[in-house]
PDB file of C-alpha atoms in Angstrom:
ATOM      1  CA  MET A  50       3.786  -3.725  -9.091  1.00 57.00           C
ATOM      2  CA  SER A  51       2.914  -5.562  -5.880  1.00 68.00           C
ATOM      3  CA  GLN A  52       2.563  -3.664  -2.633  1.00 94.00           C
ATOM      4  CA  ASP A  53       3.267  -5.326   0.700  1.00 97.00           C
ATOM      5  CA  ILE A  54       1.002  -5.540   3.716  1.00 98.00           C
ATOM      6  CA  LEU A  55       3.098  -6.385   6.783  1.00 98.00           C
ATOM      7  CA  VAL A  56       1.386  -9.101   8.842  1.00 98.00           C
ATOM      8  CA  LEU A  57       3.270  -8.853  12.125  1.00 98.00           C
ATOM      9  CA  TYR A  58       2.592 -11.032  15.152  1.00 98.00           C
ATOM     10  CA  TYR A  59       3.782 -12.680  18.312  1.00 97.00           C
ATOM     11  CA  SER A  60       2.595 -16.242  18.877  1.00 95.00           C
ATOM     12  CA  ARG A  61       3.544 -18.589  21.679  1.00 89.00           C
ATOM     13  CA  THR A  62       1.375 -21.646  20.990  1.00 91.00           C
ATOM     14  CA  GLY A  63       0.779 -21.145  17.261  1.00 93.00           C
ATOM     15  CA  HIS A  64      -2.845 -19.943  17.302  1.00 96.00           C
ATOM     16  CA  THR A  65      -2.014 -16.300  16.572  1.00 97.00           C
ATOM     17  CA  ALA A  66       0.363 -17.452  13.836  1.00 97.00           C
ATOM     18  CA  GLN A  67      -2.507 -19.413  12.244  1.00 97.00           C
ATOM     19  CA  LEU A  68      -4.659 -16.269  12.235  1.00 98.00           C
ATOM     20  CA  ALA A  69      -1.752 -14.352  10.691  1.00 98.00           C
ATOM     21  CA  ARG A  70      -1.539 -16.840   7.815  1.00 98.00           C
ATOM     22  CA  LEU A  71      -5.294 -16.561   7.189  1.00 98.00           C
ATOM     23  CA  ILE A  72      -5.098 -12.764   7.149  1.00 98.00           C
ATOM     24  CA  ALA A  73      -2.167 -13.025   4.733  1.00 98.00           C
ATOM     25  CA  ARG A  74      -4.299 -15.201   2.440  1.00 98.00           C
ATOM     26  CA  GLY A  75      -7.003 -12.562   2.509  1.00 98.00           C
ATOM     27  CA  VAL A  76      -4.489  -9.842   1.636  1.00 98.00           C
ATOM     28  CA  GLU A  77      -3.371 -11.752  -1.425  1.00 97.00           C
ATOM     29  CA  GLU A  78      -6.951 -12.101  -2.682  1.00 98.00           C
ATOM     30  CA  ILE A  79      -6.774  -8.403  -3.586  1.00 97.00           C
ATOM     31  CA  PRO A  80      -5.086  -7.847  -6.972  1.00 96.00           C
ATOM     32  CA  GLY A  81      -1.693  -6.175  -6.752  1.00 95.00           C
ATOM     33  CA  MET A  82      -1.337  -6.754  -2.996  1.00 97.00           C
ATOM     34  CA  ARG A  83       1.126  -9.083  -1.302  1.00 97.00           C
ATOM     35  CA  SER A  84       1.532 -10.156   2.324  1.00 98.00           C
ATOM     36  CA  ARG A  85       4.822 -10.070   4.223  1.00 98.00           C
ATOM     37  CA  LEU A  86       4.642 -12.361   7.273  1.00 98.00           C
ATOM     38  CA  ARG A  87       6.934 -11.404  10.147  1.00 98.00           C
ATOM     39  CA  GLN A  88       7.095 -12.090  13.882  1.00 96.00           C
ATOM     40  CA  VAL A  89       8.635 -10.323  16.857  1.00 95.00           C
ATOM     41  CA  PRO A  90      11.229 -12.180  18.939  1.00 92.00           C
ATOM     42  CA  PRO A  91      10.395 -13.306  22.475  1.00 89.00           C
ATOM     43  CA  VAL A  92      11.679 -11.354  25.450  1.00 85.00           C
ATOM     44  CA  ALA A  93      13.282 -12.904  28.533  1.00 75.00           C
ATOM     45  CA  PRO A  94      14.128 -11.680  32.024  1.00 71.00           C
ATOM     46  CA  VAL A  95      17.756 -12.641  31.361  1.00 64.00           C
ATOM     47  CA  THR A  96      18.655  -9.893  28.918  1.00 55.00           C
ATOM     48  CA  GLU A  97      22.214 -11.100  28.339  1.00 52.00           C
ATOM     49  CA  LEU A  98      20.938 -14.011  26.223  1.00 52.00           C
ATOM     50  CA  ALA A  99      20.946 -12.950  22.572  1.00 55.00           C
ATOM     51  CA  GLN A 100      18.209 -14.241  20.324  1.00 60.00           C
ATOM     52  CA  PRO A 101      19.233 -16.197  17.227  1.00 59.00           C
ATOM     53  CA  PRO A 102      19.179 -14.076  14.049  1.00 66.00           C
ATOM     54  CA  GLU A 103      16.247 -16.104  12.727  1.00 74.00           C
ATOM     55  CA  PRO A 104      13.563 -18.048  14.597  1.00 80.00           C
ATOM     56  CA  GLU A 105      13.637 -21.827  14.575  1.00 76.00           C
ATOM     57  CA  GLU A 106      10.128 -21.923  13.099  1.00 79.00           C
ATOM     58  CA  GLY A 107       7.555 -19.572  11.630  1.00 82.00           C
ATOM     59  CA  ALA A 108       8.070 -16.268   9.851  1.00 93.00           C
ATOM     60  CA  PRO A 109      11.354 -14.318   9.973  1.00 93.00           C
ATOM     61  CA  TYR A 110      11.814 -11.672  12.644  1.00 93.00           C
ATOM     62  CA  VAL A 111      10.631  -8.197  11.740  1.00 95.00           C
ATOM     63  CA  THR A 112      13.078  -5.467  10.755  1.00 94.00           C
ATOM     64  CA  ARG A 113      12.731  -1.677  10.749  1.00 93.00           C
ATOM     65  CA  GLN A 114      12.790  -1.818   6.958  1.00 95.00           C
ATOM     66  CA  ASP A 115       9.635  -3.968   6.982  1.00 96.00           C
ATOM     67  CA  LEU A 116       7.797  -1.091   8.698  1.00 96.00           C
ATOM     68  CA  ILE A 117       9.113   1.456   6.210  1.00 95.00           C
ATOM     69  CA  ASP A 118       8.354  -0.691   3.149  1.00 95.00           C
ATOM     70  CA  CYS A 119       4.797  -1.737   4.009  1.00 97.00           C
ATOM     71  CA  VAL A 120       1.691   0.052   2.724  1.00 97.00           C
ATOM     72  CA  GLY A 121      -0.398  -1.380   5.582  1.00 98.00           C
ATOM     73  CA  LEU A 122      -0.004  -3.347   8.809  1.00 98.00           C
ATOM     74  CA  ALA A 123      -1.912  -6.225  10.409  1.00 98.00           C
ATOM     75  CA  LEU A 124      -0.786  -6.577  14.020  1.00 98.00           C
ATOM     76  CA  GLY A 125      -1.499  -9.666  16.135  1.00 98.00           C
ATOM     77  CA  SER A 126      -0.884 -10.930  19.658  1.00 98.00           C
ATOM     78  CA  PRO A 127      -2.329 -13.412  22.118  1.00 97.00           C
ATOM     79  CA  THR A 128      -4.083 -11.820  25.059  1.00 96.00           C
ATOM     80  CA  ARG A 129      -2.225 -11.326  28.322  1.00 94.00           C
ATOM     81  CA  PHE A 130      -4.602 -10.087  31.043  1.00 94.00           C
ATOM     82  CA  GLY A 131      -6.639  -8.112  28.509  1.00 95.00           C
ATOM     83  CA  ASN A 132      -3.621  -6.604  26.790  1.00 96.00           C
ATOM     84  CA  MET A 133      -1.015  -7.516  24.171  1.00 97.00           C
ATOM     85  CA  ALA A 134       1.828  -9.865  25.058  1.00 96.00           C
ATOM     86  CA  ALA A 135       5.091  -8.345  26.342  1.00 95.00           C
ATOM     87  CA  PRO A 136       7.214  -9.161  23.242  1.00 95.00           C
ATOM     88  CA  LEU A 137       4.903  -7.170  20.968  1.00 96.00           C
ATOM     89  CA  LYS A 138       4.703  -4.270  23.440  1.00 96.00           C
ATOM     90  CA  TYR A 139       8.505  -4.307  23.743  1.00 94.00           C
ATOM     91  CA  PHE A 140       8.841  -4.096  19.969  1.00 96.00           C
ATOM     92  CA  LEU A 141       6.322  -1.270  19.650  1.00 97.00           C
ATOM     93  CA  ASP A 142       8.046   0.620  22.459  1.00 96.00           C
ATOM     94  CA  SER A 143      11.227   0.541  20.372  1.00 95.00           C
ATOM     95  CA  THR A 144       9.690   2.263  17.314  1.00 97.00           C
ATOM     96  CA  GLY A 145      10.390   5.837  18.417  1.00 97.00           C
ATOM     97  CA  ALA A 146      12.489   6.576  15.333  1.00 97.00           C
ATOM     98  CA  GLU A 147       9.667   5.399  13.048  1.00 97.00           C
ATOM     99  CA  TRP A 148       7.237   7.583  15.011  1.00 97.00           C
ATOM    100  CA  ALA A 149       9.531  10.610  14.692  1.00 97.00           C
ATOM    101  CA  SER A 150       9.978  10.109  10.942  1.00 97.00           C
ATOM    102  CA  GLY A 151       6.284   9.376  10.296  1.00 97.00           C
ATOM    103  CA  ALA A 152       7.135   6.046   8.641  1.00 96.00           C
ATOM    104  CA  LEU A 153       3.664   4.617   9.408  1.00 97.00           C
ATOM    105  CA  ALA A 154       1.588   7.816   9.259  1.00 97.00           C
ATOM    106  CA  GLY A 155      -1.389   7.573   6.927  1.00 97.00           C
ATOM    107  CA  LYS A 156      -1.093   3.815   6.424  1.00 97.00           C
ATOM    108  CA  PRO A 157      -4.038   1.526   7.299  1.00 98.00           C
ATOM    109  CA  ALA A 158      -3.750  -1.007  10.130  1.00 98.00           C
ATOM    110  CA  ALA A 159      -5.818  -3.945  11.388  1.00 98.00           C
ATOM    111  CA  LEU A 160      -5.625  -6.068  14.539  1.00 98.00           C
ATOM    112  CA  PHE A 161      -6.022  -9.712  15.563  1.00 98.00           C
ATOM    113  CA  THR A 162      -5.768 -11.782  18.738  1.00 98.00           C
ATOM    114  CA  ALA A 163      -6.424 -15.148  20.380  1.00 97.00           C
ATOM    115  CA  THR A 164      -7.628 -16.014  23.877  1.00 96.00           C
ATOM    116  CA  SER A 165      -8.158 -19.272  25.719  1.00 94.00           C
ATOM    117  CA  THR A 166     -11.686 -18.333  26.856  1.00 93.00           C
ATOM    118  CA  MET A 167     -14.668 -16.625  25.254  1.00 90.00           C
ATOM    119  CA  HIS A 168     -14.520 -13.617  27.578  1.00 88.00           C
ATOM    120  CA  GLY A 169     -10.751 -13.585  27.962  1.00 92.00           C
ATOM    121  CA  GLY A 170     -10.133  -9.975  26.939  1.00 94.00           C
ATOM    122  CA  GLN A 171     -10.229 -10.131  23.137  1.00 96.00           C
ATOM    123  CA  GLU A 172     -11.843  -6.746  22.639  1.00 96.00           C
ATOM    124  CA  SER A 173      -9.732  -4.920  25.237  1.00 97.00           C
ATOM    125  CA  THR A 174      -6.591  -6.420  23.699  1.00 97.00           C
ATOM    126  CA  LEU A 175      -7.552  -5.292  20.201  1.00 98.00           C
ATOM    127  CA  LEU A 176      -8.426  -1.806  21.439  1.00 97.00           C
ATOM    128  CA  THR A 177      -5.218  -1.362  23.435  1.00 96.00           C
ATOM    129  CA  MET A 178      -3.161  -2.634  20.489  1.00 98.00           C
ATOM    130  CA  ALA A 179      -4.705   0.168  18.432  1.00 98.00           C
ATOM    131  CA  LEU A 180      -3.403   2.898  20.757  1.00 98.00           C
ATOM    132  CA  PRO A 181       0.280   2.883  19.729  1.00 98.00           C
ATOM    133  CA  LEU A 182      -0.767   2.643  16.078  1.00 98.00           C
ATOM    134  CA  LEU A 183      -2.918   5.756  16.489  1.00 98.00           C
ATOM    135  CA  HIS A 184       0.115   7.527  17.934  1.00 98.00           C
ATOM    136  CA  HIS A 185       1.965   6.517  14.767  1.00 98.00           C
ATOM    137  CA  GLY A 186      -0.791   8.169  12.719  1.00 98.00           C
ATOM    138  CA  MET A 187      -2.162   4.934  11.299  1.00 98.00           C
ATOM    139  CA  LEU A 188      -5.766   4.504  10.116  1.00 98.00           C
ATOM    140  CA  ILE A 189      -7.492   1.654  11.971  1.00 98.00           C
ATOM    141  CA  VAL A 190      -9.548  -0.757   9.848  1.00 98.00           C
ATOM    142  CA  GLY A 191     -12.075  -3.033  11.563  1.00 97.00           C
ATOM    143  CA  LEU A 192     -14.640  -5.619  10.499  1.00 97.00           C
ATOM    144  CA  PRO A 193     -18.068  -4.217   9.556  1.00 97.00           C
ATOM    145  CA  TYR A 194     -21.321  -6.064  10.138  1.00 97.00           C
ATOM    146  CA  THR A 195     -21.682  -6.370   6.385  1.00 96.00           C
ATOM    147  CA  GLU A 196     -19.540  -9.483   6.969  1.00 97.00           C
ATOM    148  CA  PRO A 197     -22.236 -12.145   7.637  1.00 96.00           C
ATOM    149  CA  ALA A 198     -19.933 -14.265   9.819  1.00 97.00           C
ATOM    150  CA  LEU A 199     -19.688 -11.426  12.337  1.00 96.00           C
ATOM    151  CA  SER A 200     -23.367 -11.905  13.211  1.00 96.00           C
ATOM    152  CA  SER A 201     -23.187 -15.703  13.092  1.00 95.00           C
ATOM    153  CA  THR A 202     -19.982 -16.542  14.973  1.00 95.00           C
ATOM    154  CA  LEU A 203     -20.282 -18.418  18.248  1.00 94.00           C
ATOM    155  CA  SER A 204     -16.577 -18.073  19.023  1.00 94.00           C
ATOM    156  CA  GLY A 205     -14.088 -15.419  17.841  1.00 94.00           C
ATOM    157  CA  GLY A 206     -14.554 -12.423  15.605  1.00 94.00           C
ATOM    158  CA  THR A 207     -15.261  -8.818  16.628  1.00 96.00           C
ATOM    159  CA  PRO A 208     -15.813  -5.470  14.906  1.00 97.00           C
ATOM    160  CA  TYR A 209     -12.409  -4.443  16.295  1.00 98.00           C
ATOM    161  CA  GLY A 210     -10.519  -7.206  14.494  1.00 98.00           C
ATOM    162  CA  ALA A 211     -10.169 -10.936  13.895  1.00 98.00           C
ATOM    163  CA  SER A 212      -9.934 -13.289  16.855  1.00 97.00           C
ATOM    164  CA  HIS A 213      -9.916 -16.932  17.893  1.00 97.00           C
ATOM    165  CA  VAL A 214     -10.994 -18.754  21.070  1.00 96.00           C
ATOM    166  CA  THR A 215      -8.347 -21.449  21.567  1.00 95.00           C
ATOM    167  CA  GLY A 216      -9.787 -23.329  24.549  1.00 94.00           C
ATOM    168  CA  ALA A 217      -8.113 -23.697  27.945  1.00 91.00           C
ATOM    169  CA  LYS A 218      -5.616 -26.241  26.605  1.00 92.00           C
ATOM    170  CA  GLY A 219      -5.422 -24.920  23.050  1.00 93.00           C
ATOM    171  CA  GLU A 220      -7.722 -27.687  21.870  1.00 95.00           C
ATOM    172  CA  ASN A 221     -10.018 -25.617  19.639  1.00 95.00           C
ATOM    173  CA  ALA A 222      -9.309 -25.518  15.921  1.00 96.00           C
ATOM    174  CA  ILE A 223     -10.038 -22.218  14.211  1.00 96.00           C
ATOM    175  CA  SER A 224     -13.753 -22.267  13.400  1.00 96.00           C
ATOM    176  CA  GLU A 225     -15.137 -21.635   9.935  1.00 97.00           C
ATOM    177  CA  HIS A 226     -16.493 -18.238  11.005  1.00 97.00           C
ATOM    178  CA  GLU A 227     -13.158 -17.278  12.551  1.00 97.00           C
ATOM    179  CA  ARG A 228     -11.445 -18.266   9.296  1.00 98.00           C
ATOM    180  CA  GLU A 229     -13.881 -16.250   7.203  1.00 98.00           C
ATOM    181  CA  LEU A 230     -13.422 -13.171   9.361  1.00 98.00           C
ATOM    182  CA  ALA A 231      -9.622 -13.382   9.384  1.00 98.00           C
ATOM    183  CA  ARG A 232      -9.522 -13.573   5.592  1.00 98.00           C
ATOM    184  CA  ALA A 233     -12.109 -10.798   5.336  1.00 98.00           C
ATOM    185  CA  LEU A 234      -9.931  -8.590   7.536  1.00 98.00           C
ATOM    186  CA  GLY A 235      -6.941  -9.235   5.289  1.00 98.00           C
ATOM    187  CA  ARG A 236      -8.976  -8.379   2.189  1.00 98.00           C
ATOM    188  CA  ARG A 237     -10.403  -5.230   3.759  1.00 98.00           C
ATOM    189  CA  LEU A 238      -6.988  -4.000   4.918  1.00 98.00           C
ATOM    190  CA  ALA A 239      -5.403  -4.658   1.520  1.00 98.00           C
ATOM    191  CA  ASP A 240      -8.291  -3.030  -0.343  1.00 98.00           C
ATOM    192  CA  VAL A 241      -8.072   0.110   1.820  1.00 98.00           C
ATOM    193  CA  ALA A 242      -4.297   0.255   1.305  1.00 98.00           C
ATOM    194  CA  ARG A 243      -4.731  -0.118  -2.444  1.00 97.00           C
ATOM    195  CA  ARG A 244      -7.359   2.643  -2.572  1.00 96.00           C
ATOM    196  CA  LEU A 245      -5.206   4.970  -0.487  1.00 95.00           C
ATOM    197  CA  GLY A 246      -2.247   4.307  -2.774  1.00 90.00           C
ATOM    198  CA  ALA A 247      -4.315   4.967  -5.882  1.00 84.00           C
ATOM    199  CA  ASN A 248      -5.433   8.354  -4.517  1.00 78.00           C
ATOM    200  CA  ALA A 249      -2.002   9.447  -3.265  1.00 67.00           C
TER     201      ALA A 249
END
């Protein structure tokens, strides 16, 4: 029976969504594991405007049931001043009921991000994204240096999670090393989730 890893992201220009799809591919390289791609809706200063029930493009919007059903979570956001983007923070701030019920406690989680510049806050974003997940009782999974691309990359990729350097105008395609590391993160997360499930 397949078990779902929730790959949840916010993406404004599409780069974080590309990383999400690569992580999802990595998840599905582990036998018995399946990815569930979801995104969070944007937020706007005009709160009276309701969002459509489904986005015009990309993955469906996340539901509370997605959090309950998943056996692991990959969480992604572009960097905003060294932190996650507001839509993802808004969503996480609304998960008090899941925190109270322990819906995510004991499940593994991994992180991913994209920045326009090499030193644009990738690591601080990944680390601050981990904080609410630790409060939920999740087990953070990173990228070990046994992944050769982590020592070879000249762009994105960190021990704290997968990442991509987009360029100031979004002109950079995801590099081969960034691709390798995103898929490796998906595999690692899915493998940890599978092992935890087998020992439960």
